[in-house]
Short mmCIF file of C-alpha atoms and ligand atoms in Angstrom, two decimals:
data_model
loop_
_atom_site.label_atom_id
_atom_site.label_comp_id
_atom_site.label_asym_id
_atom_site.label_seq_id
_atom_site.Cartn_x
_atom_site.Cartn_y
_atom_site.Cartn_z
CA MET A 26 31.15 -18.26 21.84
CA ALA A 27 30.59 -14.46 20.96
CA GLU A 28 28.20 -12.11 22.60
CA ILE A 29 25.98 -9.43 21.06
CA ILE A 30 28.56 -7.01 22.18
CA ASP A 31 31.14 -8.55 19.72
CA MET A 32 28.68 -8.09 16.85
CA MET A 33 28.29 -4.53 17.96
CA THR A 34 32.05 -4.10 18.08
CA GLN A 35 32.26 -5.30 14.37
CA LEU A 36 29.46 -2.87 13.56
CA LYS A 37 31.15 0.08 15.25
CA GLU A 38 34.55 -0.66 13.78
CA SER A 39 33.12 -0.76 10.34
CA ILE A 40 31.52 2.61 10.86
CA ARG A 41 34.66 4.02 12.38
CA GLN A 42 36.81 2.78 9.51
CA ASP A 43 34.20 3.70 7.00
CA THR A 44 34.03 0.11 5.64
CA PHE A 45 30.34 -0.36 6.58
CA VAL A 46 27.97 -1.34 3.72
CA ARG A 47 24.82 -2.42 5.38
CA LEU A 48 23.38 -4.39 8.25
CA THR A 49 20.17 -6.58 8.30
CA LEU A 50 18.48 -7.74 11.45
CA SER A 51 15.94 -10.57 10.91
CA LYS A 52 13.94 -13.53 12.37
CA ASN A 53 11.50 -12.10 14.86
CA GLN A 54 11.29 -14.27 17.91
CA ASN A 55 8.05 -12.62 19.02
CA SER A 56 5.30 -14.40 17.02
CA ASP A 57 2.70 -11.63 17.83
CA SER A 58 4.75 -8.86 16.22
CA THR A 59 4.35 -7.97 12.58
CA LEU A 60 8.00 -6.80 12.29
CA LYS A 61 9.89 -9.09 9.84
CA LYS A 62 13.28 -7.44 9.50
CA VAL A 63 15.16 -4.17 9.99
CA LEU A 64 17.54 -2.92 7.18
CA ILE A 65 20.22 -0.55 8.13
CA LYS A 66 22.29 1.75 6.10
CA LEU A 67 24.48 4.79 6.64
CA ALA A 68 23.27 8.05 5.37
CA LEU A 69 24.62 11.47 5.16
CA ILE A 70 21.83 13.73 6.35
CA LYS A 71 22.55 17.42 6.31
CA ASN A 72 26.16 16.46 6.36
CA GLN A 73 25.73 14.45 9.60
CA LYS A 74 26.44 10.66 9.61
CA GLN A 75 23.29 8.90 10.67
CA LEU A 76 22.02 5.26 10.53
CA SER A 77 18.81 4.82 8.65
CA LEU A 78 16.69 1.94 9.96
CA VAL A 79 13.96 0.68 7.79
CA TYR A 80 11.49 -1.41 9.88
CA ARG A 81 10.06 -3.90 7.45
CA HIS A 82 6.59 -5.09 8.70
CA LYS A 83 4.34 -7.50 7.03
CA THR A 84 2.38 -4.79 4.94
CA LYS A 85 4.44 -1.58 5.40
CA ASP A 86 7.94 -0.14 5.84
CA ILE A 87 8.61 2.45 8.51
CA THR A 88 11.91 4.47 8.30
CA LYS A 89 13.60 6.07 11.23
CA ASN A 90 16.87 7.88 11.05
CA PHE A 91 19.10 7.92 14.21
CA PRO A 92 22.37 9.65 15.10
CA ILE A 93 24.96 7.06 15.39
CA GLU A 94 25.22 6.46 19.20
CA ALA A 95 21.46 6.32 19.42
CA ALA A 96 21.38 3.85 16.50
CA TYR A 97 23.77 1.55 18.23
CA GLN A 98 21.56 1.49 21.30
CA GLU A 99 18.48 0.75 19.13
CA ILE A 100 20.14 -2.01 17.20
CA GLU A 101 21.50 -3.61 20.43
CA LYS A 102 18.04 -3.54 21.83
CA LEU A 103 16.56 -5.03 18.69
CA MET A 104 19.15 -7.74 18.85
CA ARG A 105 18.49 -8.56 22.58
CA ASP A 106 14.71 -8.36 22.46
CA THR A 107 13.36 -9.00 18.95
CA LEU A 108 15.46 -10.04 16.02
CA VAL A 109 17.89 -12.88 16.42
CA ILE A 110 19.82 -13.09 13.12
CA PHE A 111 22.20 -10.36 11.93
CA ASN A 112 24.03 -9.95 8.64
CA LEU A 113 26.60 -7.35 8.51
CA PHE A 114 28.31 -6.33 5.18
CA THR A 115 31.55 -4.47 5.05
CA ILE A 116 33.95 -3.92 2.26
CA THR A 117 36.50 -5.95 4.25
CA ALA A 118 34.38 -8.99 5.41
CA ASP A 119 30.80 -10.11 5.94
CA TRP A 120 29.70 -11.10 9.50
CA SER A 121 26.68 -13.02 10.40
CA GLY A 122 25.27 -14.78 13.39
CA GLU A 123 22.16 -15.90 15.25
CA ARG A 124 21.61 -15.30 18.81
CA SER A 125 20.52 -18.15 20.98
CA ALA A 126 18.07 -18.05 23.86
CA ASP A 127 20.90 -17.59 26.30
CA GLY A 128 22.15 -14.46 24.44
CA LYS A 129 25.21 -16.16 22.84
CA LEU A 130 26.12 -15.65 19.26
CA LYS A 131 27.80 -17.87 16.65
CA LEU A 132 29.76 -15.22 14.89
CA LYS A 133 30.73 -16.21 11.34
CA GLU A 134 33.19 -14.22 9.19
CA GLN A 135 33.25 -14.66 5.46
CA ALA A 136 34.77 -12.89 2.43
CA ALA A 137 33.24 -9.59 1.64
CA SER A 138 30.31 -9.61 -0.79
CA PHE A 139 30.73 -6.01 -1.59
CA LYS A 140 33.94 -4.35 -2.84
CA GLU A 141 32.69 -0.85 -2.90
CA LEU A 142 30.93 1.50 -0.45
CA PRO A 143 27.45 2.52 -1.37
CA ASN A 144 26.39 6.09 -2.02
CA ARG A 145 25.82 7.51 1.46
CA THR A 146 23.86 10.65 0.36
CA HIS A 147 20.42 10.52 1.68
CA ASP A 148 18.07 10.64 -1.25
CA LYS A 149 15.65 13.24 -0.13
CA THR A 150 14.60 14.10 -3.54
CA LYS A 151 12.12 11.28 -4.10
CA LYS A 152 11.46 10.65 -7.79
CA ARG A 153 8.20 12.66 -8.44
CA LEU A 154 5.63 10.64 -10.02
CA ILE A 155 3.17 13.31 -10.65
CA SER A 156 4.44 16.52 -12.47
CA GLY A 157 1.48 18.67 -12.88
CA THR A 158 0.48 21.38 -10.31
CA ASP A 159 -2.18 23.32 -12.23
CA TYR A 160 -4.87 20.77 -11.65
CA LEU A 161 -3.89 20.55 -7.86
CA LYS A 162 -4.26 24.31 -7.67
CA ALA A 163 -7.63 24.36 -9.48
CA LEU A 164 -8.83 21.55 -7.14
CA ASN A 165 -7.61 23.69 -4.13
CA VAL A 166 -4.98 21.29 -2.98
CA LEU A 167 -1.99 23.65 -3.69
CA ASP A 168 -2.15 27.46 -3.32
CA ASN A 169 -1.22 29.74 -6.15
CA SER A 170 2.51 29.54 -5.38
CA GLY A 171 2.31 25.75 -5.34
CA ARG A 172 2.37 25.00 -1.71
CA VAL A 173 0.18 22.44 -0.17
CA LYS A 174 -2.73 24.22 1.41
CA LYS A 175 -3.01 23.86 5.30
CA ASP A 176 -5.97 21.71 5.37
CA LYS A 177 -4.97 19.51 2.31
CA GLY A 178 -1.87 17.93 3.72
CA ASP A 179 -3.50 14.61 4.14
CA LYS A 180 -5.20 14.72 0.77
CA TYR A 181 -1.78 15.57 -0.84
CA LYS A 182 -0.14 12.63 0.85
CA GLN A 183 -3.05 10.30 -0.12
CA ILE A 184 -2.68 11.38 -3.77
CA ASN A 185 1.07 10.75 -3.88
CA LYS A 186 0.81 7.36 -2.13
CA PHE A 187 -1.91 6.29 -4.43
CA VAL A 188 0.16 7.16 -7.48
CA GLU A 189 3.10 5.32 -5.86
CA ILE A 190 1.01 2.17 -5.66
CA ILE A 191 -0.26 2.59 -9.22
CA ASP A 192 3.30 2.87 -10.41
CA GLY A 193 4.32 -0.33 -8.63
CA LEU A 194 1.37 -2.08 -10.12
CA VAL A 195 1.85 -0.99 -13.71
CA ARG A 196 5.46 -1.67 -13.70
CA LYS A 197 4.69 -5.13 -12.59
CA ASN A 198 2.01 -5.49 -15.24
CA LYS A 199 4.15 -4.34 -18.07
CA ASP A 200 1.68 -5.30 -20.74
CA LEU A 201 -0.51 -2.34 -19.53
CA LEU A 202 2.33 0.11 -20.40
CA LYS A 203 2.66 -1.36 -23.95
CA LYS A 204 -1.06 -0.90 -24.82
CA ASP A 205 -1.93 1.43 -27.73
CA ALA A 206 -4.50 2.99 -25.57
CA LEU A 207 -4.90 2.15 -21.92
CA GLN A 208 -8.43 2.35 -20.77
CA VAL A 209 -9.01 3.35 -17.22
CA VAL A 210 -12.28 3.99 -15.41
CA ASP A 211 -12.49 5.52 -11.91
CA MET A 212 -15.88 4.80 -10.27
CA GLY A 213 -17.10 7.34 -7.81
CA ALA A 214 -14.43 9.78 -8.78
CA GLY A 215 -15.73 12.65 -6.36
CA LYS A 216 -13.76 15.81 -6.87
CA GLY A 217 -11.24 13.90 -8.99
CA TYR A 218 -8.02 14.48 -7.03
CA LEU A 219 -6.95 10.92 -7.54
CA THR A 220 -8.30 10.67 -11.05
CA PHE A 221 -6.33 13.70 -12.23
CA ALA A 222 -3.23 12.47 -10.46
CA LEU A 223 -3.59 9.14 -12.06
CA TYR A 224 -3.90 10.63 -15.55
CA ASP A 225 -0.99 12.92 -14.87
CA TYR A 226 1.19 9.89 -13.83
CA LEU A 227 0.11 7.60 -16.64
CA VAL A 228 0.51 10.16 -19.51
CA LYS A 229 3.35 12.40 -18.19
CA THR A 230 5.48 10.04 -16.28
CA ALA A 231 4.74 6.47 -17.55
CA LYS A 232 4.19 7.94 -21.05
CA VAL A 233 1.14 5.81 -21.83
CA ASN A 234 -1.62 6.81 -24.18
CA ALA A 235 -4.09 6.64 -21.34
CA HIS A 236 -7.79 7.25 -21.67
CA VAL A 237 -9.13 7.93 -18.14
CA LYS A 238 -12.77 8.33 -17.31
CA GLY A 239 -14.27 9.43 -13.97
CA VAL A 240 -17.71 8.23 -13.24
CA GLU A 241 -19.66 10.15 -10.68
CA VAL A 242 -23.29 10.56 -9.52
CA ARG A 243 -23.01 14.28 -8.62
CA PRO A 244 -23.49 16.60 -11.69
CA ASP A 245 -21.69 19.57 -9.97
CA LEU A 246 -18.50 17.48 -9.59
CA ILE A 247 -18.76 16.32 -13.18
CA GLN A 248 -18.90 19.85 -14.37
CA LEU A 249 -16.19 21.08 -12.21
CA CYS A 250 -13.76 18.02 -13.10
CA ASN A 251 -14.48 18.47 -16.85
CA GLU A 252 -13.82 22.22 -16.74
CA VAL A 253 -10.60 21.62 -14.85
CA ALA A 254 -9.41 18.80 -17.33
CA GLU A 255 -10.04 21.12 -20.21
CA GLN A 256 -8.33 23.97 -18.49
CA VAL A 257 -5.20 21.99 -17.86
CA GLY A 258 -5.15 20.26 -21.27
CA PHE A 259 -5.78 16.77 -20.03
CA GLU A 260 -7.50 15.84 -23.38
CA ASN A 261 -8.20 12.07 -22.65
CA LEU A 262 -9.49 12.68 -19.16
CA LYS A 263 -13.21 12.86 -19.12
CA PHE A 264 -15.80 12.76 -16.33
CA GLU A 265 -19.25 11.23 -16.95
CA LEU A 266 -22.46 11.40 -14.93
CA GLY A 267 -23.43 7.85 -13.97
CA TYR A 268 -24.58 5.66 -11.25
CA ILE A 269 -21.94 2.85 -10.70
CA GLY A 270 -24.48 0.02 -10.56
CA ASP A 271 -26.06 1.04 -13.84
CA TYR A 272 -23.03 2.16 -15.70
CA GLU A 273 -22.18 0.38 -18.95
CA LEU A 274 -18.46 -0.23 -18.60
CA PRO A 275 -16.66 0.14 -21.91
CA LYS A 276 -13.58 -2.01 -22.54
CA THR A 277 -11.54 -1.39 -19.34
CA ASP A 278 -7.95 -2.37 -18.60
CA MET A 279 -7.90 -0.76 -15.03
CA LEU A 280 -10.78 -0.29 -12.82
CA ILE A 281 -10.52 2.04 -9.86
CA ALA A 282 -13.06 2.63 -7.07
CA LEU A 283 -11.73 4.68 -4.11
CA HIS A 284 -13.98 5.36 -1.21
CA ALA A 285 -17.09 4.59 -3.15
CA CYS A 286 -19.82 4.18 -0.54
CA ASP A 287 -20.96 0.81 0.86
CA THR A 288 -22.02 -1.52 -1.94
CA ALA A 289 -21.04 1.00 -4.60
CA THR A 290 -17.64 -0.76 -4.13
CA ASP A 291 -19.20 -4.09 -4.92
CA ASP A 292 -20.84 -2.73 -7.87
CA ALA A 293 -17.53 -1.24 -9.14
CA ILE A 294 -15.72 -4.62 -8.56
CA PHE A 295 -18.44 -6.50 -10.26
CA LYS A 296 -18.28 -4.20 -13.28
CA GLY A 297 -14.40 -4.61 -13.36
CA ILE A 298 -14.70 -8.42 -13.17
CA LYS A 299 -17.23 -8.42 -16.03
CA ALA A 300 -15.20 -6.07 -18.21
CA ASN A 301 -12.18 -8.50 -17.67
CA ALA A 302 -10.05 -5.62 -16.31
CA SER A 303 -6.43 -6.54 -15.80
CA LEU A 304 -6.29 -4.55 -12.60
CA ILE A 305 -9.02 -3.75 -10.06
CA ILE A 306 -8.07 -1.26 -7.42
CA CYS A 307 -10.44 -0.31 -4.65
CA ALA A 308 -10.40 1.29 -1.21
CA PRO A 309 -13.74 0.46 0.32
CA CYS A 310 -15.61 2.66 2.53
CA CYS A 311 -18.58 2.30 5.00
CA HIS A 312 -19.56 -1.36 5.13
CA LYS A 313 -23.17 -1.12 5.94
CA GLN A 314 -24.49 -4.09 4.13
CA ILE A 315 -22.71 -6.81 6.02
CA ARG A 316 -23.09 -4.89 9.28
CA ARG A 317 -26.84 -5.31 8.93
CA GLU A 318 -26.45 -8.86 8.05
CA ILE A 319 -24.32 -10.05 10.96
CA ASP A 320 -26.30 -12.12 13.54
CA ASP A 321 -25.36 -10.92 16.95
CA LYS A 322 -26.29 -14.24 18.54
CA THR A 323 -23.57 -16.44 16.97
CA GLU A 324 -20.72 -17.82 19.20
CA PHE A 325 -18.94 -14.57 18.32
CA HIS A 326 -21.49 -12.47 20.11
CA ALA A 327 -18.98 -11.02 22.59
CA VAL A 328 -17.12 -9.54 19.67
CA LEU A 329 -20.18 -7.80 18.43
CA GLU A 330 -21.39 -6.26 21.69
CA HIS A 331 -19.51 -3.03 21.21
CA GLY A 332 -20.70 -0.97 18.22
CA ILE A 333 -17.10 -0.06 17.06
CA LEU A 334 -15.97 -3.59 17.29
CA LYS A 335 -19.00 -4.72 15.39
CA GLU A 336 -18.23 -2.12 12.66
CA ARG A 337 -14.61 -3.30 12.32
CA GLN A 338 -15.66 -6.88 12.24
CA ALA A 339 -18.14 -5.99 9.43
CA GLU A 340 -15.29 -4.35 7.48
CA ILE A 341 -13.13 -7.27 7.87
CA ILE A 342 -15.68 -9.79 6.80
CA THR A 343 -16.92 -7.68 3.88
CA ASP A 344 -13.45 -7.10 2.44
CA THR A 345 -12.28 -10.64 3.05
CA ILE A 346 -15.22 -11.98 1.05
CA ARG A 347 -14.71 -9.35 -1.70
CA ALA A 348 -11.07 -10.47 -2.03
CA LEU A 349 -12.10 -14.21 -2.05
CA LEU A 350 -14.66 -13.52 -4.63
CA MET A 351 -12.20 -11.66 -6.84
CA GLU A 352 -9.86 -14.74 -6.38
CA SER A 353 -12.69 -17.03 -7.49
CA GLU A 354 -12.99 -14.87 -10.61
CA GLY A 355 -9.36 -15.27 -11.47
CA TYR A 356 -7.69 -12.33 -9.60
CA LYS A 357 -4.67 -12.57 -7.43
CA THR A 358 -5.66 -10.22 -4.61
CA LYS A 359 -3.68 -8.14 -2.02
CA VAL A 360 -5.17 -6.25 0.82
CA PHE A 361 -3.18 -3.72 2.67
CA GLU A 362 -3.27 -0.30 4.30
CA PHE A 363 -2.33 2.17 1.63
CA ILE A 364 -1.73 5.10 3.83
CA SER A 365 -1.15 5.47 7.52
CA THR A 366 -4.21 5.73 9.74
CA GLU A 367 -2.96 9.17 10.94
CA HIS A 368 -3.84 10.53 7.49
CA THR A 369 -7.19 8.95 6.97
CA GLY A 370 -9.35 6.15 8.51
CA LYS A 371 -10.35 4.85 5.12
CA ASN A 372 -6.98 3.40 4.26
CA LEU A 373 -7.54 -0.20 3.29
CA MET A 374 -6.93 -1.21 -0.29
CA ILE A 375 -7.85 -4.25 -2.28
CA VAL A 376 -5.85 -4.98 -5.38
CA GLY A 377 -6.83 -7.57 -7.80
CA GLU A 378 -4.55 -8.59 -10.68
CA ARG A 379 -5.94 -10.79 -13.30
CA HIS A 380 -4.11 -14.08 -14.03
CA GLU A 381 -4.66 -17.09 -16.20
CA ARG A 382 -3.97 -19.70 -13.66
CA GLU A 383 -6.56 -22.25 -12.67
CA VAL A 384 -8.62 -21.43 -9.53
CA ASP A 385 -9.87 -23.89 -7.00
CA LYS A 386 -13.37 -22.35 -6.75
CA VAL A 387 -14.71 -24.95 -4.52
CA ALA A 388 -12.15 -24.24 -1.83
CA ILE A 389 -12.73 -20.45 -2.24
CA PHE A 390 -16.50 -20.85 -1.92
CA GLU A 391 -16.17 -23.08 1.11
CA LYS A 392 -13.98 -20.37 2.78
CA ILE A 393 -16.79 -17.80 2.06
CA ALA A 394 -19.58 -20.10 3.21
CA SER A 395 -17.80 -20.92 6.56
CA LEU A 396 -17.24 -17.26 7.28
CA LYS A 397 -20.85 -16.56 6.52
CA ARG A 398 -22.06 -19.37 8.73
CA ALA A 399 -19.89 -18.30 11.52
CA PHE A 400 -21.40 -14.78 11.58
CA GLY A 401 -24.88 -15.73 10.58
CA ILE A 402 -24.65 -13.75 7.24
CA GLY A 403 -27.29 -14.47 4.71
CA SER A 404 -25.83 -12.64 1.73
CA HIS A 405 -22.81 -10.69 0.54
CA TYR A 406 -23.94 -8.09 -2.09
CA LEU A 407 -20.93 -8.80 -4.37
CA GLU A 408 -21.64 -12.60 -4.18
CA GLU A 409 -25.28 -11.91 -5.20
CA LEU A 410 -24.13 -9.88 -8.24
CA LEU A 411 -21.86 -12.67 -9.31
CA VAL A 412 -24.26 -15.53 -9.28
C1 LIG B 515 -15.85 9.65 -0.52
S1 LIG B 515 -16.02 10.19 -2.22
C2 LIG B 515 -14.51 9.56 -2.91
C3 LIG B 515 -13.98 10.33 -4.01
C4 LIG B 515 -12.72 9.81 -4.66
N1 LIG B 515 -12.91 8.56 -5.31
C5 LIG B 515 -11.57 9.87 -3.57
O1 LIG B 515 -11.27 8.84 -3.19
O2 LIG B 515 -11.10 11.01 -3.38
C6 LIG B 515 -17.22 9.03 -2.84
C7 LIG B 515 -17.75 9.55 -4.14
O3 LIG B 515 -18.44 8.43 -4.83
C8 LIG B 515 -19.70 9.01 -5.37
N2 LIG B 515 -20.60 7.97 -5.35
C9 LIG B 515 -21.04 7.14 -4.40
N3 LIG B 515 -21.89 6.12 -4.76
C10 LIG B 515 -21.81 6.27 -6.09
C11 LIG B 515 -22.51 5.45 -7.14
N4 LIG B 515 -23.23 4.43 -6.87
N5 LIG B 515 -22.34 5.92 -8.26
C12 LIG B 515 -21.48 6.92 -8.75
N6 LIG B 515 -20.87 7.64 -7.81
C13 LIG B 515 -21.07 7.37 -6.43
C14 LIG B 515 -20.12 10.09 -4.31
O4 LIG B 515 -20.86 11.03 -4.95
C15 LIG B 515 -18.82 10.70 -3.91
O5 LIG B 515 -18.44 11.75 -4.80
#
């Protein structure tokens, strides 16, 4: 029976002889960890060989690059403590194995799946999804020479991440790309950073005839955004003064609501559902309505004794019910962190993709009812809108 050290020998040999293609470590033995697997490839970074480890968690990937020797230590540690299956691919053979509780490995050698080495060059030049800089300068994100302003780094990251998510979604929902005119509404557009970037991406990168409208309650922002849109020649990007709850939504394919306050997010989701939007994308913020509704005397009272925990609990319940209600209306939902918490606290995103499959509404409503019962909640604002 082999040991982890034998697997490490195969790995090291393949790097030394330059036959290494990739290594995957999987099957986390610690059920309380979100790490699912680690994908390892060899990269040439500034002409130095490094191993690039992508830690694949349930909802996000984290990439870390290690010098070779440090990477060996990290991989060995992962194999000993966390992940029990490895699959090593080289151009001479594939090696696989699973570590048992006593640290032994069944090492299996098979014919090589790959005949050629992958490109080792570390692709630092990520494909840019937004091309325009004029609007980012006008909105004070970039300075006149195109550099990100000191205090706008987080905003800039958020803009790019948001566009990356949109890119993934529209590529998945290809019908959207084929539309003669794609109708997009951004509710609570604010200063329009994300609205402009979205338009830029859809029109310039995805080459869609997109008509994007930002709805906002502050007239000063409407004026500013319309001026900038005209200045940079975004002719089908318009900003309109409006209160989300009262706004008459025209035909809409994609409904966006990012950080619209409290129940404004529910108003926006409701409008999107009623407009039969193919995609509803929202990043909720301040969950006051459910916070007020939660009964502090239920069996979960201990969780609610500390203000911050009650706030988090309110967020979780509010957004869980939002996602369930969207599902009951024929949307497949995903809830995830769209940017790391180090850049913004408001980082949760709910995405709903409309589908035509049948929905078990009774089961969904039972889930909602049981959650409400558990926390003594009388009503959820979106639920009230939908009845
Ligand atoms: C926190 S900002 C977010 C701006 C932008 N969506 C973003 O994520 O960068 C929220 C914006 O929504 C607007 N807003 C809040 N409630 C609204 C409502 N009911 N109708 C229209 N706009 C609203 C606010 O005026 C503010 O500009």
